[in-house]
Amino acid sequence: MLSLMVLAACARGTGEGEAQFDGEPSGDLTVMGFGLGDEIAEVRHERAVDELGDVDVQLVEGELDIQAFLSAVASGEPPDLVYANRDQIGTFASRGAIVPLDECIEEADVDVDAFVDTALDQVTFADQVYGIPEFNQVQVVMANADLLQAAGLGVEDVDGSDWEAVQAATAAMARSDGGRLAVIGFDSKLPEFLPLWARGNGADLLSDDGRTAQLDDPRVLEALEQAVAVYDAQGGFPAVKTFRDGADFFGAGNQFATAALGAMPMEQWYVNVLNEASPDAPLAFGTVRDRQGEPIAFATGSAWAVPAGSAAPVEACAYARAMTETDAWVAAATARADARAADGLVFTGVLTGNEEADERIRDELVPTDAPEPWSDAIDAVYAANDATFTMAANPADNEFESAWQEAVNRVLNGQQSPADALAQAQTEAQDALDDAWQRWDADQ
């Protein structure tokens, strides 16, 4: 918190964090928070470097260290470009740590119309765009087909559209051995997926303008009670967590391959993990659905942002544009599709945050004759990507998220009832929002 307070004073004391985006790229560019871990990153990076010509691009790899970044901005020696989670953008913007990119978008001809609407919304703060979004993470239902079949169930029984069906499926698939959990029937993935359960019940945790916490909405309480009841039916969350933490999550002995888990919602990147680690496991996939039966997914992802005081805003803008343009994504996806084909694996697509790129990748690269269950996985992923929601950018992103996640954890650990936990979280979250918005409004 101290770093944020110091940052606000320092950044706004040095030209309001303004940046000039006109001119030709030249010189050096330092990028923090981005690494070359796979072909999707490598292909796009190489294209961007080629496009920038003589610009010397240096990567500070690894996940963005928020405190290191904020301290660098406060000291007047920030990196030139950062790669951040989209849910960090509102706070960074409100504290003067990053600058608006409207001029960047105009000067570099960034095609914002190509971006997924919810991704762009998440990097738009106070009616200005502060980030260039990329990637979309969405949730789909993943299940062990054998466990479903043995219980006389289908994916539709665990997709969230019928809460009584989810409870019944949990009881039907869960198993204990000697008083210890041996099979998780259903994992509701708390605390992270409370927004998904709430939206399934018609509620959002935050208002559309990002100013009002809605954690005390009765529908949020109902959603939390439902998701917790799934754990209670299996001996409580501590028992489920202990058992699931022992799974070989990324290996051939994962919970689906060993029939240790019936079903759960999970981000779509895990489809590829399963395809690589246990391609012959009995799997089933579907979309998460609300109580009216409509697909839903809580979208998250990354974004490029230009720090206040960046010494190379033109180069930063050009790099971000090159990394997120449609042709770059298609080239990167082609490299991945070729690599998976060489390994005898199914290419299930890439969700880029760029609608045009997503459409081309699916039309040109994703196989139309993929075998089951991977064809169902592909359909579920793209259906989810067309039905995303997110939370509005706001100046108290971290505090707001901490309030509701800590509330859920108190319930899961038996410290509070759902109603008491959400009531406390509502007060904490609204206080944080009010304070942060008050500081922002006073500076305008």
Coordinates of N, CA, C and O in Angstrom, one line a residue, residues 15-154:
G15 N 4.4 15.6 -14.8 CA 3.7 15.7 -16.0 C 2.5 14.8 -16.2 O 2.1 14.5 -17.3
E16 N 1.8 14.5 -15.1 CA 0.6 13.7 -15.1 C 0.8 12.4 -15.9 O -0.2 11.8 -16.4
G17 N 2.0 11.9 -16.1 CA 2.1 10.6 -16.8 C 1.9 10.7 -18.3 O 1.5 9.6 -18.9
E18 N 1.9 11.8 -18.9 CA 1.6 12.0 -20.3 C 2.7 11.3 -21.1 O 3.9 11.3 -20.8
A19 N 2.3 10.9 -22.3 CA 3.3 10.3 -23.3 C 3.0 10.7 -24.7 O 1.8 10.9 -25.0
Q20 N 4.0 10.8 -25.5 CA 3.8 11.2 -26.9 C 4.0 9.9 -27.7 O 5.1 9.2 -27.6
F21 N 3.1 9.6 -28.6 CA 3.1 8.4 -29.3 C 3.4 8.6 -30.8 O 3.3 7.6 -31.6
D22 N 3.7 9.8 -31.2 CA 3.9 10.0 -32.7 C 5.4 9.9 -32.9 O 6.3 10.2 -32.0
G23 N 5.8 9.5 -34.1 CA 7.2 9.3 -34.5 C 7.5 7.9 -34.9 O 6.6 7.0 -34.9
E24 N 8.7 7.6 -35.3 CA 9.2 6.3 -35.8 C 9.9 5.6 -34.7 O 10.7 6.2 -34.0
P25 N 9.7 4.3 -34.6 CA 10.4 3.5 -33.6 C 11.9 3.5 -33.8 O 12.4 3.4 -34.9
S26 N 12.7 3.7 -32.7 CA 14.1 3.6 -32.7 C 14.6 3.5 -31.3 O 13.9 3.7 -30.3
G27 N 15.9 3.1 -31.2 CA 16.5 3.0 -29.9 C 16.2 1.7 -29.2 O 16.2 0.7 -29.8
D28 N 16.0 1.8 -27.9 CA 15.8 0.6 -27.0 C 14.4 0.5 -26.5 O 13.7 1.5 -26.4
L29 N 14.0 -0.7 -26.2 CA 12.7 -1.0 -25.6 C 12.8 -2.1 -24.5 O 13.3 -3.2 -24.8
T30 N 12.5 -1.8 -23.3 CA 12.5 -2.7 -22.2 C 11.1 -3.1 -21.8 O 10.3 -2.3 -21.5
V31 N 10.9 -4.5 -21.9 CA 9.6 -5.0 -21.6 C 9.6 -5.8 -20.3 O 10.4 -6.7 -20.2
M32 N 8.7 -5.5 -19.4 CA 8.7 -6.3 -18.1 C 7.4 -7.1 -18.0 O 6.4 -6.7 -18.4
G33 N 7.6 -8.4 -17.6 CA 6.5 -9.3 -17.3 C 6.1 -10.2 -18.4 O 5.1 -10.9 -18.3
F34 N 7.0 -10.3 -19.4 CA 6.6 -11.2 -20.6 C 7.8 -12.1 -20.9 O 9.0 -11.7 -20.8
G35 N 7.5 -13.3 -21.2 CA 8.6 -14.3 -21.4 C 8.3 -15.1 -22.7 O 7.1 -15.2 -23.2
L36 N 9.3 -15.8 -23.2 CA 9.1 -16.6 -24.4 C 9.0 -18.1 -24.1 O 9.9 -18.9 -24.4
G37 N 7.9 -18.4 -23.4 CA 7.8 -19.8 -22.9 C 7.3 -20.8 -23.9 O 7.3 -22.0 -23.7
D38 N 6.7 -20.3 -25.0 CA 6.2 -21.3 -26.0 C 6.2 -20.6 -27.4 O 6.5 -19.4 -27.6
E39 N 5.7 -21.4 -28.4 CA 5.7 -20.9 -29.8 C 4.7 -19.7 -30.0 O 5.0 -18.9 -30.8
I40 N 3.7 -19.6 -29.2 CA 2.7 -18.5 -29.3 C 3.4 -17.2 -29.0 O 3.2 -16.2 -29.6
A41 N 4.2 -17.2 -28.0 CA 5.0 -16.0 -27.6 C 6.2 -15.8 -28.6 O 6.4 -14.7 -29.0
E42 N 6.9 -16.9 -28.9 CA 8.1 -16.7 -29.7 C 7.8 -16.2 -31.1 O 8.5 -15.3 -31.5
V43 N 6.9 -16.8 -31.7 CA 6.6 -16.3 -33.1 C 6.2 -14.9 -33.1 O 6.6 -14.1 -34.0
R44 N 5.3 -14.5 -32.2 CA 4.8 -13.1 -32.2 C 5.9 -12.1 -31.9 O 6.1 -11.1 -32.5
H45 N 6.8 -12.5 -30.9 CA 7.9 -11.7 -30.5 C 8.9 -11.5 -31.7 O 9.3 -10.3 -31.9
E46 N 9.2 -12.6 -32.4 CA 10.1 -12.4 -33.5 C 9.6 -11.5 -34.6 O 10.3 -10.7 -35.2
R47 N 8.3 -11.7 -34.9 CA 7.6 -10.8 -35.8 C 7.7 -9.3 -35.4 O 8.0 -8.4 -36.2
A48 N 7.4 -9.1 -34.1 CA 7.4 -7.7 -33.6 C 8.8 -7.1 -33.7 O 9.0 -6.0 -34.1
V49 N 9.8 -7.9 -33.3 CA 11.2 -7.4 -33.4 C 11.6 -7.1 -34.8 O 12.2 -6.0 -35.1
D50 N 11.2 -7.9 -35.7 CA 11.5 -7.7 -37.1 C 10.8 -6.4 -37.6 O 11.4 -5.6 -38.3
E51 N 9.6 -6.2 -37.2 CA 8.8 -5.0 -37.6 C 9.4 -3.7 -37.0 O 9.3 -2.7 -37.7
L52 N 9.9 -3.8 -35.8 CA 10.5 -2.6 -35.2 C 11.9 -2.3 -35.7 O 12.4 -1.2 -35.3
G53 N 12.4 -3.1 -36.6 CA 13.7 -2.8 -37.2 C 14.9 -2.7 -36.3 O 15.2 -3.7 -35.6
D54 N 15.5 -1.6 -36.1 CA 16.7 -1.4 -35.4 C 16.5 -1.3 -33.9 O 17.5 -1.1 -33.1
V55 N 15.3 -1.4 -33.4 CA 15.0 -1.2 -32.0 C 15.5 -2.5 -31.2 O 15.3 -3.6 -31.6
D56 N 16.3 -2.2 -30.2 CA 16.8 -3.3 -29.3 C 15.8 -3.6 -28.2 O 15.6 -2.8 -27.3
V57 N 15.1 -4.8 -28.4 CA 14.1 -5.2 -27.4 C 14.7 -6.1 -26.4 O 15.2 -7.1 -26.7
Q58 N 14.6 -5.7 -25.1 CA 15.0 -6.4 -24.0 C 13.9 -6.9 -23.1 O 13.0 -6.1 -22.7
L59 N 13.8 -8.2 -22.9 CA 12.7 -8.7 -22.1 C 13.1 -9.0 -20.6 O 14.2 -9.7 -20.4
V60 N 12.4 -8.5 -19.7 CA 12.6 -8.9 -18.3 C 11.5 -10.0 -18.0 O 10.4 -9.7 -17.7
E61 N 12.0 -11.2 -18.2 CA 11.0 -12.3 -18.2 C 10.5 -12.7 -16.8 O 11.1 -12.3 -15.8
G62 N 9.4 -13.4 -16.8 CA 8.8 -13.8 -15.6 C 7.5 -13.0 -15.3 O 7.3 -11.9 -15.9
E63 N 6.6 -13.5 -14.5 CA 5.4 -12.8 -14.2 C 5.7 -11.4 -13.6 O 6.7 -11.2 -12.9
L64 N 4.9 -10.4 -14.0 CA 5.1 -9.1 -13.5 C 5.1 -9.0 -12.0 O 4.2 -9.4 -11.3
D65 N 6.2 -8.4 -11.5 CA 6.3 -8.2 -10.0 C 5.7 -6.8 -9.8 O 6.3 -5.8 -10.1
I66 N 4.6 -6.8 -9.2 CA 3.8 -5.5 -9.1 C 4.6 -4.5 -8.2 O 4.7 -3.4 -8.6
Q67 N 5.1 -5.0 -7.1 CA 5.8 -4.0 -6.2 C 7.1 -3.5 -6.9 O 7.4 -2.3 -6.8
A68 N 7.8 -4.3 -7.6 CA 9.0 -3.9 -8.3 C 8.6 -2.9 -9.4 O 9.3 -1.9 -9.6
F69 N 7.5 -3.2 -10.1 CA 7.0 -2.3 -11.2 C 6.6 -0.9 -10.6 O 7.1 0.2 -11.1
L70 N 5.8 -0.9 -9.5 CA 5.4 0.3 -8.9 C 6.5 1.1 -8.4 O 6.6 2.4 -8.5
S71 N 7.5 0.4 -7.8 CA 8.7 1.1 -7.2 C 9.5 1.8 -8.4 O 10.0 2.9 -8.2
A72 N 9.6 1.1 -9.5 CA 10.3 1.6 -10.6 C 9.7 2.9 -11.2 O 10.3 3.8 -11.5
V73 N 8.3 2.8 -11.3 CA 7.6 4.0 -11.7 C 7.8 5.2 -10.8 O 8.1 6.3 -11.1
A74 N 7.7 4.9 -9.5 CA 7.8 5.9 -8.4 C 9.2 6.6 -8.4 O 9.4 7.7 -8.1
S75 N 10.2 5.7 -8.8 CA 11.6 6.2 -8.8 C 11.9 7.0 -10.0 O 13.0 7.5 -10.2
G76 N 11.0 7.0 -11.0 CA 11.3 7.6 -12.3 C 12.1 6.8 -13.3 O 12.6 7.3 -14.3
E77 N 12.3 5.5 -13.0 CA 13.0 4.6 -13.9 C 12.2 3.4 -14.2 O 12.5 2.3 -14.0
P78 N 11.0 3.6 -14.9 CA 10.1 2.5 -15.2 C 10.6 1.7 -16.4 O 11.4 2.2 -17.2
P79 N 10.1 0.5 -16.6 CA 10.3 -0.2 -17.9 C 9.5 0.6 -18.9 O 8.7 1.4 -18.6
D80 N 9.7 0.3 -20.2 CA 9.1 1.0 -21.3 C 7.7 0.4 -21.6 O 6.8 1.1 -22.1
L81 N 7.5 -0.9 -21.3 CA 6.2 -1.5 -21.6 C 6.1 -2.7 -20.5 O 7.1 -3.3 -20.2
V82 N 4.8 -2.9 -20.1 CA 4.6 -4.0 -19.1 C 3.5 -4.9 -19.7 O 2.6 -4.5 -20.4
Y83 N 3.6 -6.1 -19.2 CA 2.6 -7.2 -19.6 C 1.9 -7.5 -18.3 O 2.6 -8.1 -17.4
A84 N 0.7 -7.2 -18.1 CA 0.0 -7.3 -16.8 C -1.3 -8.1 -17.0 O -1.8 -8.3 -18.1
N85 N -1.9 -8.5 -15.9 CA -3.2 -9.1 -15.9 C -4.2 -8.0 -16.1 O -4.0 -6.9 -15.6
R86 N -5.3 -8.2 -16.9 CA -6.2 -7.2 -17.2 C -6.9 -6.6 -15.9 O -7.3 -5.5 -15.9
D87 N -7.0 -7.5 -14.9 CA -7.7 -7.0 -13.7 C -6.8 -6.1 -12.9 O -7.3 -5.6 -11.8
Q88 N -5.6 -5.8 -13.3 CA -4.7 -4.9 -12.6 C -4.8 -3.5 -13.3 O -4.3 -2.5 -12.7
I89 N -5.3 -3.4 -14.5 CA -5.2 -2.2 -15.2 C -5.9 -1.0 -14.6 O -5.4 0.1 -14.6
G90 N -7.1 -1.2 -14.0 CA -7.8 -0.1 -13.4 C -7.1 0.5 -12.3 O -7.0 1.8 -12.2
T91 N -6.5 -0.3 -11.4 CA -5.7 0.2 -10.3 C -4.5 1.0 -10.8 O -4.1 2.1 -10.3
F92 N -3.7 0.3 -11.7 CA -2.5 1.0 -12.3 C -2.9 2.3 -12.9 O -2.2 3.3 -12.7
A93 N -4.0 2.4 -13.6 CA -4.4 3.6 -14.3 C -4.8 4.7 -13.2 O -4.3 5.9 -13.3
S94 N -5.5 4.3 -12.2 CA -6.0 5.3 -11.2 C -4.8 5.9 -10.4 O -4.9 7.0 -9.9
R95 N -3.8 5.1 -10.3 CA -2.6 5.5 -9.5 C -1.6 6.3 -10.3 O -0.5 6.7 -9.8
G96 N -1.9 6.4 -11.6 CA -0.9 7.1 -12.4 C 0.3 6.3 -12.8 O 1.3 6.9 -13.3
A97 N 0.2 5.0 -12.7 CA 1.3 4.1 -13.0 C 1.4 3.8 -14.5 O 2.5 3.5 -15.0
I98 N 0.3 3.9 -15.2 CA 0.3 3.7 -16.7 C -0.5 4.9 -17.3 O -1.2 5.6 -16.6
V99 N -0.3 5.0 -18.6 CA -0.9 6.2 -19.3 C -2.0 5.7 -20.3 O -2.0 4.6 -20.7
P100 N -2.9 6.6 -20.6 CA -3.9 6.3 -21.6 C -3.3 6.0 -23.0 O -2.3 6.6 -23.3
L101 N -3.9 5.1 -23.7 CA -3.4 4.6 -25.0 C -4.2 5.1 -26.2 O -4.0 4.6 -27.3
D102 N -5.1 6.0 -26.0 CA -6.0 6.4 -27.1 C -5.1 7.0 -28.2 O -5.4 6.7 -29.4
E103 N -4.1 7.8 -27.9 CA -3.2 8.3 -28.9 C -2.4 7.2 -29.6 O -2.2 7.2 -30.8
C104 N -1.9 6.3 -28.8 CA -1.2 5.1 -29.3 C -2.0 4.4 -30.3 O -1.6 4.0 -31.4
I105 N -3.3 4.2 -29.9 CA -4.2 3.4 -30.8 C -4.4 4.1 -32.1 O -4.4 3.5 -33.2
E106 N -4.5 5.5 -32.1 CA -4.7 6.3 -33.3 C -3.4 6.3 -34.1 O -3.4 6.1 -35.3
E107 N -2.3 6.6 -33.5 CA -1.0 6.7 -34.2 C -0.5 5.4 -34.8 O 0.0 5.4 -36.0
A108 N -0.7 4.3 -34.1 CA -0.2 3.0 -34.6 C -1.3 2.3 -35.4 O -1.0 1.2 -35.8
D109 N -2.5 2.9 -35.5 CA -3.6 2.2 -36.2 C -3.9 0.9 -35.6 O -4.0 -0.1 -36.3
V110 N -4.1 0.8 -34.3 CA -4.4 -0.4 -33.6 C -5.9 -0.7 -33.9 O -6.7 0.2 -33.6
D111 N -6.3 -1.8 -34.4 CA -7.7 -2.1 -34.7 C -8.4 -2.6 -33.5 O -8.6 -3.8 -33.2
V112 N -8.9 -1.6 -32.7 CA -9.6 -2.0 -31.5 C -11.0 -2.7 -31.7 O -11.5 -3.4 -30.9
D113 N -11.5 -2.5 -32.9 CA -12.8 -3.2 -33.3 C -12.6 -4.7 -33.3 O -13.6 -5.5 -33.3
A114 N -11.3 -5.2 -33.5 CA -11.1 -6.6 -33.6 C -11.0 -7.3 -32.2 O -11.1 -8.5 -32.2
F115 N -10.9 -6.5 -31.2 CA -10.8 -7.1 -29.8 C -12.1 -7.6 -29.3 O -13.2 -7.1 -29.6
V116 N -12.1 -8.7 -28.5 CA -13.3 -9.1 -27.8 C -13.8 -8.0 -26.9 O -13.0 -7.4 -26.2
D117 N -15.1 -7.7 -27.0 CA -15.6 -6.6 -26.3 C -15.3 -6.6 -24.8 O -15.0 -5.6 -24.2
T118 N -15.5 -7.8 -24.2 CA -15.3 -7.8 -22.7 C -13.8 -7.6 -22.4 O -13.5 -7.1 -21.3
A119 N -12.9 -8.0 -23.3 CA -11.5 -7.8 -23.0 C -11.2 -6.3 -23.1 O -10.4 -5.8 -22.2
L120 N -11.7 -5.7 -24.0 CA -11.5 -4.2 -24.2 C -12.2 -3.5 -23.0 O -11.6 -2.5 -22.5
D121 N -13.3 -3.9 -22.6 CA -14.0 -3.3 -21.4 C -13.1 -3.3 -20.2 O -13.1 -2.4 -19.4
Q122 N -12.4 -4.4 -20.0 CA -11.6 -4.6 -18.8 C -10.4 -3.7 -18.7 O -9.8 -3.5 -17.7
V123 N -10.0 -3.2 -19.9 CA -8.8 -2.3 -19.9 C -9.2 -0.9 -20.2 O -8.4 0.0 -20.4
T124 N -10.5 -0.6 -20.1 CA -11.0 0.8 -20.3 C -11.4 1.3 -18.9 O -12.3 0.8 -18.2
F125 N -10.8 2.4 -18.5 CA -11.0 3.0 -17.2 C -11.3 4.5 -17.4 O -10.6 5.2 -18.1
A126 N -12.4 5.0 -16.8 CA -12.8 6.4 -16.9 C -12.9 6.8 -18.4 O -12.4 7.9 -18.8
D127 N -13.4 5.9 -19.2 CA -13.7 6.2 -20.6 C -12.4 6.3 -21.5 O -12.5 6.8 -22.6
Q128 N -11.3 5.8 -21.0 CA -10.1 5.8 -21.7 C -9.5 4.4 -21.7 O -9.5 3.7 -20.7
V129 N -8.8 4.0 -22.8 CA -8.2 2.7 -22.9 C -6.8 2.8 -22.4 O -6.0 3.6 -22.8
Y130 N -6.5 1.9 -21.4 CA -5.2 1.9 -20.8 C -4.4 0.6 -21.1 O -3.3 0.5 -20.6
G131 N -5.0 -0.3 -21.9 CA -4.2 -1.5 -22.2 C -4.6 -2.0 -23.5 O -5.7 -1.8 -24.0
I132 N -3.7 -2.8 -24.1 CA -4.0 -3.5 -25.4 C -4.2 -4.9 -25.0 O -3.2 -5.6 -24.6
P133 N -5.4 -5.5 -25.0 CA -5.7 -6.8 -24.5 C -5.2 -7.9 -25.4 O -5.1 -7.8 -26.6
E134 N -4.9 -9.1 -24.7 CA -4.6 -10.3 -25.5 C -4.9 -11.5 -24.6 O -4.9 -11.4 -23.4
F135 N -5.2 -12.6 -25.3 CA -5.6 -13.9 -24.7 C -7.0 -13.7 -24.0 O -7.4 -12.6 -23.6
N136 N -7.7 -14.8 -24.0 CA -8.9 -14.9 -23.2 C -8.9 -16.2 -22.6 O -8.7 -17.3 -23.2
Q137 N -9.1 -16.2 -21.3 CA -9.2 -17.5 -20.5 C -10.7 -17.6 -20.2 O -11.3 -16.7 -19.6
V138 N -11.3 -18.7 -20.5 CA -12.7 -19.0 -20.2 C -12.8 -20.3 -19.6 O -11.9 -21.2 -19.7
Q139 N -14.0 -20.6 -18.9 CA -14.2 -21.9 -18.3 C -15.1 -22.8 -19.1 O -16.1 -22.3 -19.7
V140 N -14.8 -24.1 -19.1 CA -15.7 -25.1 -19.7 C -15.8 -26.2 -18.6 O -15.0 -26.3 -17.7
V141 N -16.8 -27.0 -18.8 CA -17.0 -28.2 -18.0 C -16.1 -29.3 -18.4 O -16.1 -29.6 -19.6
M142 N -15.4 -29.9 -17.5 CA -14.6 -31.1 -17.8 C -15.0 -32.2 -16.9 O -15.2 -32.0 -15.7
A143 N -15.1 -33.4 -17.4 CA -15.6 -34.5 -16.6 C -14.9 -35.8 -17.0 O -14.4 -36.0 -18.1
N144 N -15.0 -36.8 -16.1 CA -14.6 -38.2 -16.4 C -15.9 -38.9 -17.0 O -16.9 -39.1 -16.3
A145 N -15.8 -39.3 -18.2 CA -17.0 -39.8 -18.9 C -17.4 -41.1 -18.3 O -18.6 -41.5 -18.2
D146 N -16.5 -42.0 -17.8 CA -16.8 -43.2 -17.2 C -17.6 -43.1 -15.9 O -18.6 -43.8 -15.7
L147 N -17.2 -42.1 -15.1 CA -17.9 -41.8 -13.9 C -19.3 -41.3 -14.1 O -20.2 -41.7 -13.4
L148 N -19.4 -40.4 -15.1 CA -20.7 -39.9 -15.5 C -21.6 -41.1 -15.9 O -22.8 -41.2 -15.5
Q149 N -21.1 -41.9 -16.8 CA -21.9 -43.0 -17.4 C -22.3 -44.0 -16.3 O -23.5 -44.5 -16.3
A150 N -21.4 -44.3 -15.4 CA -21.7 -45.3 -14.3 C -22.8 -44.8 -13.4 O -23.6 -45.6 -12.9
A151 N -22.9 -43.5 -13.3 CA -24.0 -42.9 -12.5 C -25.2 -42.5 -13.3 O -26.2 -42.0 -12.7
G152 N -25.2 -42.9 -14.6 CA -26.4 -42.6 -15.4 C -26.5 -41.1 -15.7 O -27.6 -40.6 -15.9
L153 N -25.4 -40.4 -15.8 CA -25.4 -39.0 -16.0 C -24.8 -38.5 -17.3 O -24.0 -39.3 -17.9
G154 N -25.0 -37.3 -17.7 CA -24.3 -36.7 -18.8 C -23.7 -35.4 -18.4 O -24.0 -34.9 -17.3

